[in-house]
């Protein structure tokens, strides 16, 4: 069976296996993506932050510790929503159970919008980016990470299983659905090139301030063999954009 969007996370076994995998010590999300994303976000003191596809909302702890004034999470999985509400301060955070595609923003209420590794589950990213633009205040920023398009282009390497030191890139400029075996299930994702992500930002009205591909930092790795392996294949694409006048 194929699962699209957040639906896989409402399957009990998948949900538990995902949480164990996501929060393991050597997760590249923690060692590579998170530090870069926090660097790009910068100072969040006094900001109202919107997190699209917030998952278990543990990222809210990072943001609240850095002085965020209000955290708002959007999440389509009910199990994730219930998990997220365990990790947030109800007086300073709000978690909404709604798919990103169905979410309807209030105009110009958000200082910063973020999304961590969720947008590759969305079929129509361009429409979503326009809604994010609508939700941001003038001068507000949009910072998001996705699986690197090299990884989403083809499932041939993903289907082989096990740790990898290279990746088969195929059909890179053929945008659209890919069904990938992941944590014992068939998960639907949507491939876009780097160019397509950039154009989606520009067409929504954003200026692009920064772009990263998740180069690992040696100082964050205790296992130097793992560090060397992570230098071989880019895992993440991270962009920082701004709503200009």
Coordinates of N, CA and C in Angstrom, one line a residue:
X1 N 0.8 -1.2 0.0 CA 0.0 0.0 0.0 C 0.9 1.2 0.0
X2 N 0.5 2.2 -0.8 CA 1.2 3.5 -0.8 C 0.6 4.5 0.2
X3 N 1.4 5.3 0.8 CA 1.0 6.3 1.7 C 1.4 7.7 1.2
X4 N 0.5 8.6 1.1 CA 0.8 10.0 0.6 C 0.7 11.0 1.7
X5 N 1.6 12.0 1.6 CA 1.5 13.1 2.6 C 1.8 12.6 4.0
X6 N 1.0 13.0 5.0 CA 1.3 12.6 6.4 C 0.6 11.3 6.8
X7 N -0.1 10.7 5.8 CA -0.9 9.5 6.2 C -0.1 8.3 6.8
X8 N 1.1 8.2 6.4 CA 1.9 7.1 6.9 C 2.1 7.2 8.4
X9 N 2.2 8.4 8.9 CA 2.5 8.6 10.3 C 1.3 8.3 11.2
X10 N 0.2 8.0 10.6 CA -1.0 7.6 11.4 C -1.0 6.1 11.5
X11 N -0.1 5.4 10.9 CA 0.1 3.9 11.1 C 1.0 3.7 12.3
X12 N 0.5 3.0 13.2 CA 1.2 2.9 14.5 C 2.6 2.4 14.4
X13 N 2.8 1.3 13.7 CA 4.2 0.7 13.6 C 5.1 1.7 12.9
X14 N 4.7 2.3 11.8 CA 5.5 3.2 11.1 C 5.8 4.4 12.0
X15 N 4.9 4.9 12.7 CA 5.0 6.1 13.6 C 6.1 5.8 14.6
X16 N 6.0 4.7 15.3 CA 7.0 4.4 16.3 C 8.4 4.2 15.7
X17 N 8.5 3.5 14.6 CA 9.8 3.2 14.0 C 10.4 4.6 13.5
X18 N 9.5 5.4 13.0 CA 10.0 6.7 12.5 C 10.6 7.5 13.7
X19 N 9.9 7.6 14.8 CA 10.4 8.4 15.9 C 11.7 7.9 16.4
X20 N 11.9 6.5 16.5 CA 13.1 6.0 16.9 C 14.3 6.3 16.0
X21 N 14.0 6.3 14.7 CA 15.0 6.6 13.6 C 15.3 8.1 13.6
X22 N 14.3 8.9 13.7 CA 14.5 10.4 13.6 C 15.3 10.9 14.8
X23 N 15.2 10.3 16.0 CA 15.9 10.9 17.2 C 17.1 10.1 17.6
X24 N 17.6 9.2 16.7 CA 18.8 8.5 17.1 C 20.0 9.5 17.1
X25 N 21.0 9.2 17.8 CA 22.1 10.1 18.0 C 22.8 10.6 16.8
X26 N 23.0 9.6 15.8 CA 23.8 9.9 14.6 C 22.9 10.3 13.4
X27 N 21.7 10.7 13.7 CA 20.7 11.1 12.6 C 21.3 12.3 11.9
X28 N 21.4 12.2 10.5 CA 21.9 13.4 9.8 C 21.0 14.6 9.9
X29 N 19.7 14.4 10.3 CA 18.8 15.5 10.5 C 19.4 16.4 11.7
X30 N 20.0 15.7 12.7 CA 20.5 16.4 13.9 C 21.9 16.9 13.7
X31 N 22.7 16.1 12.9 CA 24.1 16.5 12.8 C 24.4 17.4 11.6
X32 N 23.5 17.4 10.6 CA 23.7 18.2 9.4 C 22.6 19.3 9.2
X33 N 21.4 18.8 9.1 CA 20.3 19.7 8.7 C 20.0 20.8 9.7
X34 N 19.8 20.3 11.0 CA 19.4 21.2 12.1 C 20.4 22.3 12.3
X35 N 21.7 22.1 12.4 CA 22.6 23.2 12.7 C 22.6 24.2 11.6
X36 N 22.5 23.8 10.3 CA 22.5 24.7 9.2 C 21.2 25.5 9.2
X37 N 20.1 24.9 9.5 CA 18.8 25.6 9.5 C 18.8 26.6 10.6
X38 N 19.3 26.3 11.8 CA 19.3 27.3 12.9 C 20.2 28.4 12.5
X39 N 21.4 28.2 11.9 CA 22.3 29.2 11.5 C 21.6 30.2 10.5
X40 N 20.8 29.6 9.5 CA 20.2 30.4 8.5 C 19.0 31.2 9.1
X41 N 18.3 30.6 10.1 CA 17.2 31.3 10.7 C 17.7 32.5 11.5
X42 N 18.8 32.4 12.3 CA 19.3 33.5 13.0 C 18.5 33.8 14.3
X43 N 18.5 35.1 14.5 CA 17.8 35.6 15.8 C 16.3 35.5 15.6
X44 N 15.7 34.8 16.6 CA 14.2 34.6 16.6 C 13.5 35.3 17.7
X45 N 14.3 36.2 18.5 CA 13.7 36.8 19.7 C 12.5 37.6 19.3
X46 N 11.4 37.4 20.0 CA 10.1 38.1 19.8 C 9.4 37.8 18.5
X47 N 9.7 36.8 17.8 CA 9.1 36.5 16.6 C 8.0 35.4 16.7
X48 N 6.9 35.6 15.9 CA 5.9 34.6 15.7 C 6.3 33.7 14.6
X49 N 6.5 32.4 14.9 CA 7.0 31.5 13.9 C 6.0 30.4 13.5
X50 N 5.9 30.2 12.3 CA 5.0 29.2 11.7 C 5.8 28.0 11.2
X51 N 5.5 26.8 11.6 CA 6.2 25.6 11.2 C 5.3 24.7 10.4
X52 N 5.6 24.6 9.1 CA 4.7 23.8 8.2 C 5.2 22.3 8.2
X53 N 4.3 21.4 8.5 CA 4.7 20.0 8.6 C 5.6 19.8 9.8
X54 N 5.1 20.3 11.0 CA 5.9 20.4 12.2 C 6.2 19.0 12.8
X55 N 5.5 17.9 12.4 CA 5.8 16.6 13.1 C 5.6 16.7 14.5
X56 N 6.5 16.2 15.3 CA 6.3 16.1 16.8 C 6.7 17.4 17.5
X57 N 7.0 18.5 16.7 CA 7.2 19.8 17.2 C 8.3 20.0 18.2
X58 N 9.3 19.0 18.2 CA 10.4 19.2 19.1 C 11.3 20.4 18.6
X59 N 11.2 20.8 17.4 CA 11.9 22.0 16.9 C 11.4 23.2 17.7
X60 N 10.2 23.2 18.2 CA 9.7 24.3 19.0 C 10.6 24.6 20.2
X61 N 11.2 23.6 20.8 CA 12.0 23.7 22.0 C 13.2 24.6 21.6
X62 N 13.9 24.3 20.4 CA 15.0 25.1 20.0 C 14.6 26.5 19.8
X63 N 13.4 26.8 19.2 CA 13.0 28.1 18.9 C 12.6 28.9 20.1
X64 N 11.9 28.2 21.1 CA 11.5 28.9 22.3 C 12.7 29.2 23.2
X65 N 13.7 28.3 23.2 CA 14.9 28.5 24.0 C 15.7 29.7 23.4
X66 N 15.5 30.0 22.1 CA 16.2 31.2 21.5 C 15.3 32.4 21.6
X67 N 14.2 32.4 22.2 CA 13.4 33.6 22.4 C 12.2 33.9 21.5
X68 N 11.8 32.9 20.8 CA 10.6 33.0 19.9 C 9.4 33.3 20.8
X69 N 8.6 34.3 20.4 CA 7.5 34.7 21.3 C 6.2 33.8 21.1
X70 N 6.1 33.2 19.9 CA 4.9 32.3 19.7 C 5.3 31.3 18.6
X71 N 4.9 30.1 18.8 CA 5.2 29.0 17.8 C 3.9 28.4 17.4
X72 N 3.7 28.3 16.1 CA 2.5 27.8 15.5 C 2.8 26.6 14.5
X73 N 2.3 25.4 14.8 CA 2.7 24.3 14.0 C 1.5 23.8 13.2
X74 N 1.7 23.4 11.9 CA 0.7 22.9 11.0 C 1.1 21.4 10.8
X75 N 0.2 20.5 11.0 CA 0.6 19.0 10.9 C -0.7 18.2 10.5
X76 N -0.5 17.4 9.5 CA -1.6 16.6 8.9 C -1.9 15.3 9.6
X77 N -0.9 14.8 10.3 CA -1.0 13.5 11.0 C -1.6 13.7 12.4
X78 N -2.7 13.0 12.7 CA -3.2 13.2 14.1 C -2.3 12.6 15.1
X79 N -1.6 11.5 14.8 CA -0.7 10.9 15.8 C 0.4 11.9 16.1
X80 N 0.9 12.6 15.0 CA 2.0 13.6 15.2 C 1.5 14.7 16.0
X81 N 0.3 15.2 15.7 CA -0.3 16.3 16.5 C -0.4 16.0 18.0
X82 N -0.8 14.8 18.3 CA -0.9 14.4 19.7 C 0.5 14.3 20.3
X83 N 1.5 13.8 19.6 CA 2.8 13.8 20.1 C 3.4 15.2 20.2
X84 N 3.1 16.1 19.3 CA 3.6 17.5 19.3 C 3.1 18.2 20.5
X85 N 1.8 18.0 20.9 CA 1.2 18.7 22.0 C 1.9 18.3 23.4
X86 N 2.6 17.2 23.4 CA 3.4 16.8 24.6 C 4.6 17.7 24.8
X87 N 5.1 18.3 23.7 CA 6.4 19.0 23.7 C 6.2 20.5 23.7
X88 N 5.0 21.1 23.7 CA 4.9 22.5 23.5 C 4.2 23.1 24.8
X89 N 4.5 24.4 25.0 CA 3.9 25.2 26.0 C 2.6 25.7 25.5
X90 N 1.5 25.3 26.0 CA 0.2 25.7 25.5 C -0.1 27.2 25.5
X91 N 0.6 27.9 26.4 CA 0.4 29.4 26.4 C 1.2 30.1 25.4
X92 N 2.2 29.4 24.8 CA 3.1 30.1 23.8 C 3.2 29.4 22.5
X93 N 2.4 28.3 22.4 CA 2.4 27.5 21.2 C 1.0 27.0 20.8
X94 N 0.8 26.8 19.5 CA -0.5 26.2 19.0 C -0.2 25.2 17.9
X95 N -0.8 24.1 18.0 CA -0.6 23.0 17.0 C -2.0 22.8 16.3
X96 N -2.0 22.9 15.0 CA -3.2 22.8 14.2 C -3.2 21.5 13.4
X97 N -4.2 20.7 13.5 CA -4.3 19.5 12.7 C -4.9 19.8 11.4
X98 N -4.1 20.0 10.4 CA -4.5 20.3 9.0 C -3.4 20.0 8.1
X99 N -3.7 19.4 6.9 CA -2.7 19.2 5.9 C -2.2 20.5 5.3
X100 N -1.0 20.6 4.9 CA -0.4 21.8 4.3 C -1.2 22.3 3.1
X101 N -1.7 21.3 2.3 CA -2.4 21.7 1.1 C -3.8 22.3 1.5
X102 N -4.4 22.0 2.6 CA -5.7 22.5 3.0 C -5.6 23.7 3.9
X103 N -4.4 24.0 4.4 CA -4.2 25.1 5.4 C -4.5 26.4 4.7
X104 N -5.2 27.3 5.4 CA -5.6 28.6 4.9 C -5.0 29.6 5.8
X105 N -4.0 30.4 5.4 CA -3.4 31.3 6.3 C -4.1 32.6 6.6
X106 N -3.9 33.2 7.7 CA -4.3 34.6 7.9 C -3.2 35.5 7.3
X107 N -3.6 36.7 6.8 CA -2.7 37.5 6.1 C -1.8 38.3 7.0
X108 N -0.5 38.3 6.7 CA 0.5 39.1 7.3 C 0.5 39.0 8.8
X109 N 0.6 37.8 9.4 CA 0.6 37.6 10.8 C 1.9 36.9 11.3
X110 N 2.7 36.4 10.4 CA 3.9 35.6 10.8 C 5.2 36.3 10.5
X111 N 6.1 36.3 11.4 CA 7.5 36.9 11.2 C 8.4 35.9 10.4
X112 N 8.3 34.6 10.7 CA 9.1 33.6 10.1 C 8.4 32.4 9.9
X113 N 8.5 31.8 8.7 CA 7.9 30.5 8.4 C 9.0 29.5 8.1
X114 N 8.9 28.4 8.7 CA 9.9 27.3 8.5 C 9.2 26.0 8.1
X115 N 10.0 25.1 7.5 CA 9.5 23.8 7.2 C 10.7 22.9 7.1
X116 N 10.7 21.8 7.9 CA 11.8 20.9 7.9 C 11.4 19.5 7.3
X117 N 12.0 19.3 6.1 CA 11.9 18.0 5.4 C 10.4 17.5 5.3
X118 N 9.6 18.4 4.9 CA 8.1 18.0 4.7 C 7.6 18.4 3.3
X119 N 8.2 19.3 2.6 CA 7.7 19.9 1.4 C 7.8 18.9 0.2
X120 N 8.7 17.9 0.3 CA 8.7 16.9 -0.7 C 7.5 15.9 -0.7
X121 N 6.7 16.1 0.3 CA 5.4 15.3 0.4 C 4.3 16.0 -0.3
X122 N 4.5 17.3 -0.7 CA 3.4 18.2 -1.2 C 3.5 18.2 -2.7
X123 N 2.4 17.9 -3.4 CA 2.4 17.8 -4.9 C 2.5 19.2 -5.5
X124 N 1.8 20.2 -5.0 CA 1.7 21.5 -5.6 C 2.5 22.5 -4.6
X125 N 3.8 22.5 -4.7 CA 4.6 23.4 -3.8 C 4.4 24.8 -4.2
X126 N 4.2 25.1 -5.5 CA 4.1 26.6 -5.9 C 2.9 27.2 -5.2
X127 N 1.8 26.5 -5.1 CA 0.6 27.1 -4.5 C 0.8 27.3 -3.0
X128 N 1.5 26.3 -2.4 CA 1.8 26.4 -1.0 C 2.8 27.6 -0.7
X129 N 3.8 27.8 -1.5 CA 4.7 28.9 -1.3 C 4.0 30.3 -1.4
X130 N 3.0 30.4 -2.3 CA 2.2 31.6 -2.3 C 1.4 31.8 -1.1
X131 N 0.9 30.8 -0.5 CA 0.2 30.9 0.8 C 1.1 31.3 1.9
X132 N 2.3 30.8 1.9 CA 3.3 31.2 2.9 C 3.6 32.7 2.7
X133 N 3.8 33.1 1.5 CA 4.1 34.6 1.2 C 2.9 35.4 1.8
X134 N 1.7 34.9 1.6 CA 0.5 35.7 2.1 C 0.5 35.7 3.6
X135 N 1.0 34.7 4.3 CA 1.0 34.6 5.7 C 2.0 35.5 6.4
X136 N 3.1 35.8 5.7 CA 4.2 36.5 6.3 C 4.0 38.0 6.3
X137 N 4.5 38.7 7.3 CA 4.6 40.1 7.4 C 5.6 40.6 6.4
X138 N 5.5 41.9 6.0 CA 6.5 42.5 5.2 C 7.9 42.4 5.8
X139 N 8.9 41.8 5.1 CA 10.2 41.6 5.6 C 10.3 40.3 6.3
X140 N 9.2 39.5 6.4 CA 9.3 38.2 7.0 C 10.1 37.2 6.1
X141 N 10.6 36.1 6.7 CA 11.4 35.2 6.0 C 10.8 33.8 6.0
X142 N 11.2 33.0 5.0 CA 10.7 31.7 4.7 C 12.0 30.8 4.6
X143 N 12.2 29.9 5.5 CA 13.4 29.1 5.6 C 12.9 27.6 5.6
X144 N 13.4 26.8 4.6 CA 12.9 25.4 4.6 C 14.0 24.5 4.1
X145 N 13.8 23.3 4.5 CA 14.7 22.2 4.1 C 13.9 21.1 3.4
X146 N 14.5 20.4 2.4 CA 13.8 19.3 1.8 C 14.9 18.3 1.5
X147 N 14.5 17.0 1.2 CA 15.5 16.1 0.8 C 16.2 16.6 -0.5
X148 N 17.5 16.4 -0.6 CA 18.1 17.0 -1.8 C 17.6 16.3 -3.1
X149 N 17.3 17.1 -4.1 CA 16.7 16.6 -5.3 C 17.5 15.4 -6.0
X150 N 18.8 15.3 -5.7 CA 19.6 14.2 -6.2 C 18.9 12.9 -5.6
X151 N 18.5 12.9 -4.3 CA 17.9 11.8 -3.7 C 16.5 11.4 -4.2
X152 N 15.7 12.5 -4.5 CA 14.3 12.2 -4.9 C 14.2 11.9 -6.4
X153 N 15.3 12.2 -7.1 CA 15.1 12.0 -8.6 C 14.8 10.5 -9.0
X154 N 15.4 9.6 -8.3 CA 15.3 8.2 -8.6 C 15.3 7.3 -7.3
X155 N 14.5 6.3 -7.3 CA 14.4 5.4 -6.1 C 15.3 4.2 -6.2
X156 N 16.1 4.1 -7.3 CA 16.9 2.9 -7.6 C 17.9 2.6 -6.4
X157 N 18.5 3.7 -5.9 CA 19.5 3.5 -4.8 C 18.7 3.2 -3.5
X158 N 17.6 3.9 -3.3 CA 16.8 3.7 -2.0 C 16.3 2.3 -1.9
X159 N 16.0 1.7 -3.1 CA 15.4 0.3 -3.1 C 16.5 -0.7 -2.8
X160 N 17.8 -0.4 -2.9 CA 18.8 -1.3 -2.6 C 19.0 -1.6 -1.1
X161 N 18.7 -0.6 -0.3 CA 18.8 -0.7 1.2 C 20.2 -0.6 1.7
X162 N 20.4 -0.4 3.0 CA 21.7 -0.4 3.6 C 22.4 1.0 3.4
X163 N 23.5 1.2 4.2 CA 24.3 2.4 4.1 C 24.9 2.5 2.7
X164 N 24.9 3.8 2.1 CA 25.4 3.9 0.8 C 26.5 5.0 0.7
X165 N 27.4 4.8 -0.2 CA 28.4 5.8 -0.5 C 28.3 6.5 -1.8
X166 N 27.3 6.1 -2.6 CA 27.0 6.8 -3.8 C 25.5 6.7 -4.1
X167 N 25.0 7.4 -5.1 CA 23.6 7.4 -5.4 C 23.4 7.5 -6.9
X168 N 22.4 6.7 -7.4 CA 22.0 6.8 -8.8 C 21.1 7.9 -9.0
X169 N 21.5 8.8 -10.0 CA 20.7 10.0 -10.3 C 20.1 9.7 -11.7
X170 N 18.8 9.8 -11.8 CA 18.1 9.4 -13.1 C 16.8 10.2 -13.1
X171 N 16.4 10.6 -14.3 CA 15.1 11.3 -14.5 C 15.1 12.6 -13.7
X172 N 16.2 13.2 -13.6 CA 16.3 14.4 -12.8 C 15.4 15.5 -13.2
X173 N 15.2 15.8 -14.5 CA 14.4 16.9 -14.9 C 12.9 16.4 -15.2
X174 N 12.6 15.2 -14.8 CA 11.2 14.8 -14.9 C 10.6 14.9 -13.6
X175 N 9.9 16.0 -13.4 CA 9.3 16.3 -12.1 C 8.1 15.4 -11.8
X176 N 7.8 15.2 -10.5 CA 6.6 14.5 -10.2 C 6.7 13.4 -9.2
X177 N 5.8 12.5 -9.1 CA 5.7 11.6 -8.1 C 6.7 10.5 -8.2
X178 N 7.3 10.1 -7.0 CA 8.1 9.0 -6.8 C 7.6 8.2 -5.6
X179 N 7.6 6.9 -5.7 CA 7.2 6.1 -4.6 C 8.4 5.3 -4.0
X180 N 8.8 5.6 -2.8 CA 10.0 5.1 -2.2 C 9.8 4.2 -1.1
X181 N 10.5 3.0 -1.1 CA 10.4 2.2 0.1 C 11.2 2.8 1.3
X182 N 10.5 3.0 2.4 CA 11.1 3.7 3.5 C 10.4 3.2 4.8
X183 N 11.2 2.7 5.7 CA 10.8 2.2 7.1 C 9.7 1.2 6.9
X184 N 9.8 0.3 5.9 CA 8.9 -0.8 5.7 C 7.7 -0.5 5.0
X185 N 7.5 0.7 4.5 CA 6.3 1.1 3.7 C 6.7 1.7 2.4
X186 N 5.6 1.9 1.5 CA 5.8 2.6 0.3 C 5.3 4.0 0.4
X187 N 6.2 5.0 0.4 CA 5.9 6.4 0.7 C 6.0 7.2 -0.6
X188 N 4.9 8.0 -0.8 CA 4.8 8.8 -2.0 C 5.5 10.2 -1.7
X189 N 6.5 10.6 -2.6 CA 7.1 11.9 -2.5 C 7.0 12.5 -3.9
X190 N 7.3 13.8 -3.9 CA 7.3 14.5 -5.2 C 8.6 15.2 -5.5
X191 N 9.2 14.7 -6.6 CA 10.5 15.2 -7.0 C 10.5 16.6 -7.7
X192 N 11.4 17.5 -7.2 CA 11.6 18.7 -7.9 C 13.1 19.0 -8.0
X193 N 13.5 19.6 -9.0 CA 14.9 20.0 -9.2 C 15.2 21.2 -8.3
X194 N 16.5 21.5 -8.1 CA 16.9 22.7 -7.4 C 16.3 23.9 -8.1
X195 N 16.4 23.9 -9.4 CA 15.9 25.0 -10.2 C 14.4 25.2 -9.9
X196 N 13.6 24.1 -9.8 CA 12.2 24.2 -9.6 C 11.9 24.8 -8.2
X197 N 12.6 24.4 -7.2 CA 12.4 25.0 -5.9 C 12.7 26.5 -5.9
X198 N 13.8 26.9 -6.5 CA 14.2 28.3 -6.6 C 13.1 29.1 -7.4
X199 N 12.6 28.6 -8.5 CA 11.6 29.2 -9.3 C 10.3 29.4 -8.5
X200 N 9.9 28.3 -7.7 CA 8.7 28.4 -6.9 C 8.8 29.5 -5.9
X201 N 10.0 29.8 -5.3 CA 10.2 30.9 -4.4 C 10.1 32.2 -5.1
X202 N 10.7 32.3 -6.2 CA 10.7 33.6 -7.0 C 9.3 33.9 -7.5
X203 N 8.6 32.9 -8.0 CA 7.3 33.2 -8.5 C 6.3 33.5 -7.5
X204 N 6.5 33.1 -6.3 CA 5.6 33.5 -5.1 C 5.9 34.9 -4.7
X205 N 7.0 35.5 -5.1 CA 7.3 36.9 -4.8 C 8.5 37.0 -3.9
X206 N 9.2 35.9 -3.5 CA 10.3 36.0 -2.5 C 11.6 36.4 -3.2
X207 N 12.4 37.0 -2.4 CA 13.8 37.2 -2.8 C 14.6 36.1 -2.1
X208 N 15.6 35.5 -2.8 CA 16.4 34.4 -2.2 C 17.6 34.9 -1.5
X209 N 17.8 34.7 -0.3 CA 18.9 35.2 0.5 C 20.1 34.2 0.6
X210 N 19.7 32.9 0.7 CA 20.8 31.9 0.9 C 20.3 30.6 0.4
X211 N 21.3 29.7 0.0 CA 21.0 28.4 -0.4 C 22.1 27.5 0.0
X212 N 21.8 26.4 0.7 CA 22.8 25.4 1.2 C 22.4 24.0 0.7
X213 N 23.5 23.1 0.6 CA 23.2 21.8 0.3 C 23.7 20.8 1.4
X214 N 23.8 21.3 2.6 CA 24.0 20.4 3.7 C 25.4 19.8 3.8
X215 N 26.4 20.7 3.6 CA 27.8 20.2 3.7 C 28.1 19.9 5.2
X216 N 28.5 18.7 5.6 CA 28.7 18.3 7.0 C 29.8 19.1 7.6
X217 N 29.7 19.4 8.9 CA 30.7 20.0 9.7 C 31.5 18.9 10.5
X218 N 32.8 18.8 10.2 CA 33.6 17.8 10.9 C 33.4 17.8 12.4
X219 N 33.3 19.0 13.0 CA 33.3 19.1 14.4 C 32.1 18.5 15.1
X220 N 31.1 18.3 14.3 CA 29.8 17.7 14.9 C 29.8 16.2 14.9
X221 N 30.8 15.6 14.3 CA 30.8 14.2 14.1 C 31.9 13.5 15.0
X222 N 31.4 12.6 15.9 CA 32.4 11.8 16.7 C 33.0 10.7 15.8
X223 N 32.2 10.2 14.9 CA 32.7 9.1 14.1 C 33.2 9.7 12.8
X224 N 34.5 9.7 12.6 CA 35.1 10.3 11.4 C 34.8 9.5 10.1
X225 N 34.6 8.2 10.2 CA 34.2 7.4 9.0 C 32.8 7.8 8.6
X226 N 31.9 8.1 9.5 CA 30.6 8.5 9.2 C 30.7 9.9 8.5
X227 N 31.5 10.8 9.1 CA 31.7 12.1 8.5 C 32.2 12.0 7.1
X228 N 33.2 11.1 6.8 CA 33.7 11.0 5.5 C 32.6 10.4 4.5
X229 N 31.8 9.5 5.0 CA 30.7 9.0 4.2 C 29.7 10.1 3.8
X230 N 29.4 11.0 4.8 CA 28.4 12.0 4.6 C 28.9 13.1 3.6
X231 N 30.2 13.2 3.4 CA 30.7 14.1 2.4 C 30.5 13.7 1.0
X232 N 30.1 12.4 0.8 CA 30.0 11.9 -0.6 C 28.7 12.3 -1.3
X233 N 27.6 12.3 -0.6 CA 26.2 12.5 -1.2 C 25.5 13.6 -0.4
X234 N 25.0 14.7 -1.2 CA 24.2 15.7 -0.5 C 22.9 15.2 -0.1
X235 N 22.5 15.4 1.2 CA 21.2 14.8 1.7 C 20.1 15.9 1.7
X236 N 20.5 17.2 1.8 CA 19.5 18.2 2.1 C 19.7 19.4 1.1
X237 N 18.6 20.1 0.9 CA 18.6 21.4 0.2 C 17.9 22.3 1.1
X238 N 18.5 23.4 1.5 CA 18.0 24.4 2.4 C 18.0 25.8 1.8
X239 N 16.9 26.5 1.8 CA 16.8 27.8 1.2 C 16.2 28.8 2.3
X240 N 16.7 30.0 2.2 CA 16.3 31.1 3.0 C 15.8 32.2 2.1
X241 N 14.5 32.6 2.3 CA 13.9 33.6 1.4 C 13.3 34.8 2.2
X242 N 13.0 35.9 1.5 CA 12.4 37.0 2.2 C 11.3 37.6 1.4
X243 N 10.3 38.1 2.2 CA 9.2 38.8 1.6 C 9.6 40.3 1.6
X244 N 9.9 40.8 0.4 CA 10.4 42.2 0.2 C 9.2 43.1 0.0
X245 N 9.5 44.4 0.0 CA 8.4 45.4 -0.3 C 8.1 45.3 -1.8

